[in-house]
Steps between C-alpha positions, in 0.01 A plus 500: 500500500640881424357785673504838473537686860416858565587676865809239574630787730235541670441307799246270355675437209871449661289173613352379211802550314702282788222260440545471118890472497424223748230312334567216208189617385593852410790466217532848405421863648479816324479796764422835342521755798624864525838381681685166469424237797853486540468094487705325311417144371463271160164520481398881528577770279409849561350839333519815607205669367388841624180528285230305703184663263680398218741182421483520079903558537506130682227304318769319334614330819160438692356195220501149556414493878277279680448709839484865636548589813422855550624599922563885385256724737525801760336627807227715452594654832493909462418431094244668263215289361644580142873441563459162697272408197781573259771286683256228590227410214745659206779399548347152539264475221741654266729163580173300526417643145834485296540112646136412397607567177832314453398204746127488487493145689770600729403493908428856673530487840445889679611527878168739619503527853233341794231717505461635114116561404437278216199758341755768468221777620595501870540797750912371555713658252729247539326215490259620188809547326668180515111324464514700142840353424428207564193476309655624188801225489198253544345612207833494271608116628294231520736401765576760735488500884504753744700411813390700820714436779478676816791532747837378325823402710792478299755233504846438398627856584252688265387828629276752368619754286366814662671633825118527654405159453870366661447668768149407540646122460775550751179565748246248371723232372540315866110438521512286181496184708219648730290592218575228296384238782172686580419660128642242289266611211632884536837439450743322250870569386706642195585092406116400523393780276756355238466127564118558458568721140690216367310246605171701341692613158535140440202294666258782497202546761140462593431874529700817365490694828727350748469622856794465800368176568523340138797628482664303762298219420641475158880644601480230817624544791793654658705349772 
């Protein structure tokens, strides 16, 4: 299987990437992000593309792949409806769009977030937004999946990419165990996420929304 991964620098993505080098599954990985991972390894090979409305100067190198993994998203802490909207169902649909087109049967799998409203026409900016997006990639694959995970703990030394959210970490990081043993459904990690995309690119799944808890159904457990 060769995906395409957007967001690898992101915290999200740092894990689904790990997760694909990993996997005998995954043979190849094309990352197209605004800055390099800074991995190095056989089976990935990297574009830095600054363009994220627009990726006709890269369409050459984004054919003959059989999954997407799109992980690219931002807070929409202290953002306007318009510009979150821009970052977030744009820059999303544009990649949804230019890959329906050279892979039509290829697997799109969107990392949402727990909580999105799935009409699109709710009162939480946030929320509507991502419901749109997701909506949208639906309509362009006829397998696509929106994963909606709620509170993340990354593994294997990834850490988010804003200085906010590592220090938020630093403080909420030591409940993980807490949490995980009384809200098991609430919480998952960065190698469950991407264990559960691979495992969905190729298998496929009963329903295209995935909550926390299918998630770590499908990614299995962690010790």
């Amino acid at each position: 299987m060769k995906v395409i991964l957007f967001g690898a620098t992101g915290m999200v993505g740092q894990g689904v990437l790990q997760e694909c080098l990993r996997s005998s599954e995954v043979e190849g990985v094309l990352s197209i992000g605004r800055r390099a991972s800074r991995q190095q390894h056989p089976k990935l090979r990297e574009i830095v593309h600054q363009d994220f409305a627009d990726f006709f100067e890269i369409e050459g190198e984004m054919s003959g792949y059989d999954a997407c993994f799109f992980c690219m998203g931002v807070s929409s802490l202290g953002m306007k409806e318009r510009d979150y909207r821009w970052v977030t169902y744009e820059f999303a649909l544009a990649a949804a769009q230019t890959l329906a087109r050279l892979n039509p049967g290829m697997t799109f799998i969107y990392v949402s977030g727990a909580g999105t409203d799935s009409s699109g026409r709710g009162s939480t900016m946030w929320a509507r937004v991502k419901g749109q997006t997701e909506n949208a990639i639906f309509e362009l694959f006829s397998k696509a999946y929106a994963f909606r995970p709620a509170y993340i703990q990354p593994l294997d030394g990834i850490v988010p990419k804003t200085a906010w959210l590592r220090a938020l970490y630093a403080v909420v990081a030591p409940l993980y165990p807490v949490w995980k043993a009384l809200l098991p459904n609430y919480v998952t990690t960065t190698a469950q996420v991407g264990r559960a995309m691979i495992r969905v690119a190729r298998e496929g799944a009963p329903k295209r929304v995935l909550e926390n808890r299918d998630i770590n159904e499908i990614g299995g457990r962690e010790g």
